Amino acid sequence: MALGLVDLMFESLKRLAPDTPLLCLQGAALVGLLAAVLLVSRRLNLKLRERSLAMGVAVGLTGYVVGALASTYGEGVVRPTLVIDFLFLGAFLGGRVGGLACFALVELARWQFAGILHPWAALADGSVHVMAGWLMRHVLDPQALLPLRLRTVFWVWAVRLASTVVGALVGALISDSADEVLISVWRGRATVLPISFIIIYSLLQLLSNDAQIDAQQAREQEALRLDPVSGLANRRALNEFMVQSWQGTAERPACLAVLELGNVRDFLSRYGHEQACQQWRASGLEQGGALLQEVLGRLRVYRPWAFQYSDFSLGLFLDGVSLPHLEASRELEPVLLRCEQGLAEAWPGFRPVLRCAVVELASPSQTEGLTVPYREITMALNSLFAGVAYFNGLMQRDTALDAFIESQLGFWSDPARMPIWLQPKLNLVSGQVMGAEALLRLNDPQERPIAPMRVISALRRCGRLFEFEWASVTAVVHLLRRFGRGLPGVSMAVNVSAESLRRQGFSEAVWRLLAQCQVPPDQLRLEIVEWSELVNDPQVRDNLQDLSARGVPLSIDDFGTGYSNLLLLTRFPFSEVKIDQTLVNSLDDLKSLAVVEHIVELAHRCQASVVAEGVETPSLAAQVRSLGADMGQGYLFSQALPPDEFLAYCQRPPEVLPA
């Protein structure tokens, strides 16, 4: 049978020989144009079905141009064109809309350039080919040509052959053409079948290659949604799952519980980074693992789905449950304990500590977009070392306050808008104002004061503490410029931490700021907060030495409360030491008294002045003065004042201090 089909093709090619070049050019034009359409639409990241209209129109335009060219070729009644292939493939590739567009363009060419003698017969004939293409598309989706088989090509070609026969019969029944014309039509349609087979094969091969690219991209996208070790879906898949779970459904509660290994450092120090990726797999918390199935079974009433949230955390999506219900039922605590037991069994000698953050998810109607609440989960996890943290109303208010604090940094880029107040430092002998400490006085949207340490901790967590400290330095330097020569001998101190001192070029930036504002460097004092680890950092050393060399005085804040005070004082050129108020307020204790005496003696030996913080009573002022402190700072003298009130305070007569 196959040999007979080949003989038929060769016989047809012999009869077609005069018109073969023109028909081959038509086929090449059709295949080339569709290849270009596939390539361009591929660059636009369009799926095959999204390109149907473009391919149908492309086939129709090719048919229109070919009809125009073929109209000038030859003198016969039947013109050598591939009109059947255009109509059939236009409907197969273009679908309903693309097939209709192709049908309209091809029939327009036949009417405009060929002069159709029997329009109804031609329309009926063309409709048969279009419907055959639609039928073929319904049976064989162009996206399913993977892999392409030769029998598929013969099947499509057979349908095209059947449409040729049916179309010719329908046209012959409707028209009253002479027998010679009908025979010529039949002969012409039979002789183009070999070229039609080649065109169909070429186009199906193009579609198959395109489908292979789609399949490869789908595999790559799927790989991006899976953790390669545990086999669990990752956070990208979690986001997509959340969106899909709410599509077409009414609003309903849902929660996300994230289990994280709290003592990661202990695990890494014992087993190393190489074993870290095996943590979940070894304990049975990987995809399909026994422990994971047990956990999901305990929570099955909530239809849980497990996701790999990070290398050391597991996410559980719980559907149809609110956070207050989970918090009241305490169902997650035993789950957490069971996971700890599984990890302990998998890693002998390691005592795992798990913590869990539970966040209630908002439906898309309540938010502009549905995403994993990373910030809330991080804050809930950081709020505890072990156990379950529920992101309830209290924690939500803390998060809102943190967001408000972070938002203020944008306003503080203007130094005049930063709420800096100044607390005076007085000479304990003369009562003269010698300096001031810049303190932040920020209120929340309800005009309630926010503690400065609350601001610092919030900005430290979000990695923006340096921005805050630089805004403070800039605001104080601009205040010094505004005050001009109205405060001779008075310096203003700003707290800076390791976040600033570890920055390369920090000292140079301070010097440029002072020069730009024309402020003498000795009027700006930098107070180094002790809770930063500064001693062994070479960049810190370089910045401190450069600042001191340029004439910017340095001060140690809260001296006496940390292990590195003595090292800081002996290694770096500090000109001032501030004794922490907890020591000052406990001078009744003999040990505290002895510590303060030694601090004063050590500071003076290092050519540094001493400031006693937290001086609130005349007797305390007299006591610290008798111990050798040079200055005092506290409510006895003044609380922190707005800048203009501080200027007025400095211009008053010196404070008369008790003897």
mmCIF file of C-alpha atoms in Angstrom, residues 234-475:
data_model
loop_
_atom_site.group_PDB
_atom_site.id
_atom_site.type_symbol
_atom_site.label_atom_id
_atom_site.label_comp_id
_atom_site.label_asym_id
_atom_site.label_seq_id
_atom_site.Cartn_x
_atom_site.Cartn_y
_atom_site.Cartn_z
ATOM 1 C CA ASN A 234 8.831 26.263 47.676
ATOM 2 C CA ARG A 235 7.677 29.808 48.473
ATOM 3 C CA ARG A 236 6.998 30.659 44.836
ATOM 4 C CA ALA A 237 4.624 27.716 44.661
ATOM 5 C CA LEU A 238 3.109 28.823 47.978
ATOM 6 C CA ASN A 239 2.251 32.222 46.543
ATOM 7 C CA GLU A 240 0.629 30.671 43.479
ATOM 8 C CA PHE A 241 -1.226 28.146 45.637
ATOM 9 C CA MET A 242 -2.651 30.926 47.805
ATOM 10 C CA VAL A 243 -3.963 32.778 44.753
ATOM 11 C CA GLN A 244 -5.513 29.635 43.271
ATOM 12 C CA SER A 245 -7.124 28.595 46.556
ATOM 13 C CA TRP A 246 -9.247 31.746 46.610
ATOM 14 C CA GLN A 247 -10.199 31.804 42.936
ATOM 15 C CA GLY A 248 -13.935 31.556 42.430
ATOM 16 C CA THR A 249 -14.667 30.977 46.117
ATOM 17 C CA ALA A 250 -16.254 33.027 48.848
ATOM 18 C CA GLU A 251 -14.137 34.635 51.537
ATOM 19 C CA ARG A 252 -13.001 32.189 54.171
ATOM 20 C CA PRO A 253 -10.307 32.154 56.849
ATOM 21 C CA ALA A 254 -6.915 30.580 56.288
ATOM 22 C CA CYS A 255 -3.642 30.572 58.206
ATOM 23 C CA LEU A 256 0.003 29.981 57.441
ATOM 24 C CA ALA A 257 2.115 28.265 60.104
ATOM 25 C CA VAL A 258 5.899 28.433 59.593
ATOM 26 C CA LEU A 259 8.073 26.025 61.624
ATOM 27 C CA GLU A 260 11.696 27.098 61.908
ATOM 28 C CA LEU A 261 14.751 25.611 63.570
ATOM 29 C CA GLY A 262 15.617 28.097 66.305
ATOM 30 C CA ASN A 263 19.103 26.824 67.145
ATOM 31 C CA VAL A 264 20.492 26.748 63.624
ATOM 32 C CA ARG A 265 23.978 27.647 64.806
ATOM 33 C CA ASP A 266 24.089 24.619 67.073
ATOM 34 C CA PHE A 267 23.114 22.376 64.180
ATOM 35 C CA LEU A 268 25.714 23.874 61.827
ATOM 36 C CA SER A 269 28.487 23.756 64.397
ATOM 37 C CA ARG A 270 27.805 20.055 65.019
ATOM 38 C CA TYR A 271 27.032 18.752 61.518
ATOM 39 C CA GLY A 272 28.308 21.465 59.177
ATOM 40 C CA HIS A 273 26.755 23.227 56.213
ATOM 41 C CA GLU A 274 26.985 20.145 53.997
ATOM 42 C CA GLN A 275 24.354 18.363 56.088
ATOM 43 C CA ALA A 276 22.049 21.352 56.434
ATOM 44 C CA CYS A 277 20.148 20.618 53.227
ATOM 45 C CA GLN A 278 19.433 17.066 54.482
ATOM 46 C CA GLN A 279 17.736 18.274 57.664
ATOM 47 C CA TRP A 280 14.124 17.707 56.580
ATOM 48 C CA ARG A 281 14.809 14.618 54.471
ATOM 49 C CA ALA A 282 16.568 12.735 57.268
ATOM 50 C CA SER A 283 13.793 13.466 59.750
ATOM 51 C CA GLY A 284 10.986 12.379 57.439
ATOM 52 C CA LEU A 285 9.690 15.882 56.768
ATOM 53 C CA GLU A 286 10.426 15.736 53.051
ATOM 54 C CA GLN A 287 7.797 15.197 50.358
ATOM 55 C CA GLY A 288 5.942 12.010 51.250
ATOM 56 C CA GLY A 289 8.008 11.439 54.404
ATOM 57 C CA ALA A 290 6.495 9.510 57.293
ATOM 58 C CA LEU A 291 6.800 12.342 59.821
ATOM 59 C CA LEU A 292 5.342 14.867 57.394
ATOM 60 C CA GLN A 293 2.394 12.593 56.696
ATOM 61 C CA GLU A 294 1.858 12.220 60.437
ATOM 62 C CA VAL A 295 1.884 16.002 60.898
ATOM 63 C CA LEU A 296 -0.524 16.534 58.013
ATOM 64 C CA GLY A 297 -2.717 13.790 59.408
ATOM 65 C CA ARG A 298 -2.980 15.532 62.765
ATOM 66 C CA LEU A 299 -4.113 18.712 61.017
ATOM 67 C CA ARG A 300 -6.197 17.055 58.276
ATOM 68 C CA VAL A 301 -9.373 18.857 59.345
ATOM 69 C CA TYR A 302 -7.766 22.030 57.963
ATOM 70 C CA ARG A 303 -6.784 20.464 54.614
ATOM 71 C CA PRO A 304 -3.069 21.279 55.128
ATOM 72 C CA TRP A 305 -0.474 21.683 52.392
ATOM 73 C CA ALA A 306 3.246 21.599 53.139
ATOM 74 C CA PHE A 307 5.812 23.949 51.580
ATOM 75 C CA GLN A 308 9.554 24.484 51.996
ATOM 76 C CA TYR A 309 9.550 28.050 53.338
ATOM 77 C CA SER A 310 13.364 28.257 53.620
ATOM 78 C CA ASP A 311 16.336 25.961 54.212
ATOM 79 C CA PHE A 312 15.516 25.713 57.913
ATOM 80 C CA SER A 313 11.763 26.310 57.949
ATOM 81 C CA LEU A 314 8.638 24.464 56.871
ATOM 82 C CA GLY A 315 5.381 26.180 55.901
ATOM 83 C CA LEU A 316 1.918 24.685 56.494
ATOM 84 C CA PHE A 317 -1.067 26.219 54.723
ATOM 85 C CA LEU A 318 -4.172 25.616 56.850
ATOM 86 C CA ASP A 319 -7.501 26.213 55.129
ATOM 87 C CA GLY A 320 -10.781 27.201 56.754
ATOM 88 C CA VAL A 321 -9.407 28.111 60.186
ATOM 89 C CA SER A 322 -8.922 31.495 61.849
ATOM 90 C CA LEU A 323 -5.973 32.527 63.971
ATOM 91 C CA PRO A 324 -8.036 32.988 67.168
ATOM 92 C CA HIS A 325 -9.319 29.422 66.783
ATOM 93 C CA LEU A 326 -5.795 28.018 66.400
ATOM 94 C CA GLU A 327 -4.567 30.077 69.330
ATOM 95 C CA ALA A 328 -7.410 28.847 71.544
ATOM 96 C CA SER A 329 -7.220 25.184 70.478
ATOM 97 C CA ARG A 330 -3.431 24.903 70.933
ATOM 98 C CA GLU A 331 -3.285 22.211 68.259
ATOM 99 C CA LEU A 332 0.069 23.354 66.885
ATOM 100 C CA GLU A 333 2.043 22.907 70.111
ATOM 101 C CA PRO A 334 1.979 19.060 70.033
ATOM 102 C CA VAL A 335 2.794 19.153 66.311
ATOM 103 C CA LEU A 336 5.849 21.271 67.102
ATOM 104 C CA LEU A 337 6.893 18.835 69.839
ATOM 105 C CA ARG A 338 6.512 15.832 67.522
ATOM 106 C CA CYS A 339 8.692 17.500 64.871
ATOM 107 C CA GLU A 340 11.364 18.168 67.490
ATOM 108 C CA GLN A 341 11.298 14.493 68.431
ATOM 109 C CA GLY A 342 11.668 13.469 64.795
ATOM 110 C CA LEU A 343 14.627 15.802 64.275
ATOM 111 C CA ALA A 344 16.275 14.547 67.485
ATOM 112 C CA GLU A 345 15.929 10.940 66.303
ATOM 113 C CA ALA A 346 17.359 11.782 62.878
ATOM 114 C CA TRP A 347 20.339 13.734 64.244
ATOM 115 C CA PRO A 348 21.718 11.963 67.342
ATOM 116 C CA GLY A 349 23.344 14.210 69.906
ATOM 117 C CA PHE A 350 21.506 17.298 68.667
ATOM 118 C CA ARG A 351 18.696 18.802 70.717
ATOM 119 C CA PRO A 352 16.520 20.688 68.226
ATOM 120 C CA VAL A 353 14.520 23.733 69.263
ATOM 121 C CA LEU A 354 11.652 24.626 66.949
ATOM 122 C CA ARG A 355 9.638 27.810 66.914
ATOM 123 C CA CYS A 356 6.468 28.441 64.953
ATOM 124 C CA ALA A 357 4.901 31.641 63.611
ATOM 125 C CA VAL A 358 1.182 31.600 62.803
ATOM 126 C CA VAL A 359 -0.225 34.336 60.570
ATOM 127 C CA GLU A 360 -3.801 34.702 59.369
ATOM 128 C CA LEU A 361 -3.940 35.261 55.618
ATOM 129 C CA ALA A 362 -6.070 37.994 54.069
ATOM 130 C CA SER A 363 -8.213 37.140 51.045
ATOM 131 C CA PRO A 364 -7.599 39.015 47.761
ATOM 132 C CA SER A 365 -10.728 41.160 48.327
ATOM 133 C CA GLN A 366 -9.186 42.535 51.515
ATOM 134 C CA THR A 367 -5.810 43.398 49.998
ATOM 135 C CA GLU A 368 -4.532 44.844 46.738
ATOM 136 C CA GLY A 369 -2.665 41.635 46.008
ATOM 137 C CA LEU A 370 -2.267 38.283 47.690
ATOM 138 C CA THR A 371 1.286 37.533 48.790
ATOM 139 C CA VAL A 372 2.991 35.641 51.576
ATOM 140 C CA PRO A 373 3.233 37.996 54.615
ATOM 141 C CA TYR A 374 7.008 37.702 54.950
ATOM 142 C CA ARG A 375 7.409 40.669 57.280
ATOM 143 C CA GLU A 376 4.781 39.447 59.737
ATOM 144 C CA ILE A 377 6.208 35.926 59.753
ATOM 145 C CA THR A 378 9.729 37.213 60.386
ATOM 146 C CA MET A 379 8.576 39.426 63.248
ATOM 147 C CA ALA A 380 6.617 36.590 64.844
ATOM 148 C CA LEU A 381 9.568 34.183 64.574
ATOM 149 C CA ASN A 382 11.988 36.735 65.997
ATOM 150 C CA SER A 383 9.710 37.363 68.963
ATOM 151 C CA LEU A 384 10.552 34.038 70.634
ATOM 152 C CA PHE A 385 13.255 31.367 70.855
ATOM 153 C CA ALA A 386 10.950 28.354 71.114
ATOM 154 C CA GLY A 387 7.228 27.635 71.003
ATOM 155 C CA VAL A 388 4.396 29.117 68.939
ATOM 156 C CA ALA A 389 3.957 32.843 68.277
ATOM 157 C CA TYR A 390 0.513 33.916 67.037
ATOM 158 C CA PHE A 391 0.510 37.121 65.027
ATOM 159 C CA ASN A 392 -2.482 38.488 66.913
ATOM 160 C CA GLY A 393 -3.738 42.011 67.523
ATOM 161 C CA LEU A 394 -0.941 42.992 69.889
ATOM 162 C CA MET A 395 1.768 41.821 67.518
ATOM 163 C CA GLN A 396 -0.031 43.498 64.608
ATOM 164 C CA ARG A 397 0.080 46.815 66.454
ATOM 165 C CA ASP A 398 3.807 46.336 66.986
ATOM 166 C CA THR A 399 4.229 45.692 63.284
ATOM 167 C CA ALA A 400 2.206 48.778 62.398
ATOM 168 C CA LEU A 401 4.371 50.826 64.752
ATOM 169 C CA ASP A 402 7.539 49.457 63.137
ATOM 170 C CA ALA A 403 6.179 50.360 59.706
ATOM 171 C CA PHE A 404 5.401 53.886 60.940
ATOM 172 C CA ILE A 405 8.905 54.272 62.368
ATOM 173 C CA GLU A 406 10.473 53.110 59.121
ATOM 174 C CA SER A 407 8.284 55.482 57.118
ATOM 175 C CA GLN A 408 9.629 58.467 59.068
ATOM 176 C CA LEU A 409 13.105 58.002 57.610
ATOM 177 C CA GLY A 410 11.884 59.506 54.368
ATOM 178 C CA PHE A 411 10.837 62.705 56.152
ATOM 179 C CA TRP A 412 14.089 62.912 58.101
ATOM 180 C CA SER A 413 16.112 63.368 54.935
ATOM 181 C CA ASP A 414 15.195 67.016 55.539
ATOM 182 C CA PRO A 415 17.213 67.921 58.683
ATOM 183 C CA ALA A 416 14.639 70.503 59.761
ATOM 184 C CA ARG A 417 11.939 67.814 60.017
ATOM 185 C CA MET A 418 13.800 65.453 62.336
ATOM 186 C CA PRO A 419 12.384 65.662 65.900
ATOM 187 C CA ILE A 420 15.706 66.225 67.704
ATOM 188 C CA TRP A 421 15.640 67.564 71.288
ATOM 189 C CA LEU A 422 18.678 68.506 73.329
ATOM 190 C CA GLN A 423 19.454 67.623 76.972
ATOM 191 C CA PRO A 424 22.066 69.939 78.554
ATOM 192 C CA LYS A 425 25.303 68.802 80.193
ATOM 193 C CA LEU A 426 26.490 71.181 82.949
ATOM 194 C CA ASN A 427 29.865 71.761 84.543
ATOM 195 C CA LEU A 428 29.464 70.507 88.115
ATOM 196 C CA VAL A 429 31.639 73.319 89.488
ATOM 197 C CA SER A 430 30.614 76.432 87.549
ATOM 198 C CA GLY A 431 27.101 75.414 86.498
ATOM 199 C CA GLN A 432 27.929 76.467 82.936
ATOM 200 C CA VAL A 433 26.334 74.558 80.016
ATOM 201 C CA MET A 434 29.176 72.679 78.361
ATOM 202 C CA GLY A 435 27.266 70.634 75.864
ATOM 203 C CA ALA A 436 24.131 68.676 75.056
ATOM 204 C CA GLU A 437 23.064 65.235 73.945
ATOM 205 C CA ALA A 438 20.768 64.992 70.926
ATOM 206 C CA LEU A 439 17.780 62.774 71.702
ATOM 207 C CA LEU A 440 14.955 61.646 69.447
ATOM 208 C CA ARG A 441 11.451 62.623 70.522
ATOM 209 C CA LEU A 442 9.063 60.854 68.178
ATOM 210 C CA ASN A 443 5.286 60.461 68.616
ATOM 211 C CA ASP A 444 3.092 57.841 66.980
ATOM 212 C CA PRO A 445 0.036 58.784 64.834
ATOM 213 C CA GLN A 446 -2.016 59.062 68.062
ATOM 214 C CA GLU A 447 0.557 61.541 69.468
ATOM 215 C CA ARG A 448 1.831 59.042 72.016
ATOM 216 C CA PRO A 449 5.603 59.175 72.638
ATOM 217 C CA ILE A 450 7.739 56.350 71.237
ATOM 218 C CA ALA A 451 10.770 55.305 73.266
ATOM 219 C CA PRO A 452 14.044 56.013 71.407
ATOM 220 C CA MET A 453 15.251 52.449 71.995
ATOM 221 C CA ARG A 454 12.032 51.204 70.350
ATOM 222 C CA VAL A 455 12.931 53.244 67.278
ATOM 223 C CA ILE A 456 16.506 51.966 67.265
ATOM 224 C CA SER A 457 15.515 48.309 67.636
ATOM 225 C CA ALA A 458 12.921 48.588 64.857
ATOM 226 C CA LEU A 459 15.353 50.225 62.434
ATOM 227 C CA ARG A 460 18.083 47.754 63.357
ATOM 228 C CA ARG A 461 15.766 44.836 62.488
ATOM 229 C CA CYS A 462 15.004 46.241 59.072
ATOM 230 C CA GLY A 463 18.658 47.094 58.385
ATOM 231 C CA ARG A 464 18.209 50.879 58.311
ATOM 232 C CA LEU A 465 19.914 51.944 61.527
ATOM 233 C CA PHE A 466 22.741 53.640 59.632
ATOM 234 C CA GLU A 467 20.232 55.833 57.778
ATOM 235 C CA PHE A 468 18.782 56.935 61.113
ATOM 236 C CA GLU A 469 22.182 57.685 62.637
ATOM 237 C CA TRP A 470 23.306 59.657 59.598
ATOM 238 C CA ALA A 471 20.054 61.641 59.616
ATOM 239 C CA SER A 472 20.711 62.433 63.296
ATOM 240 C CA VAL A 473 24.267 63.618 62.571
ATOM 241 C CA THR A 474 23.034 65.758 59.673
ATOM 242 C CA ALA A 475 20.230 67.291 61.764
#
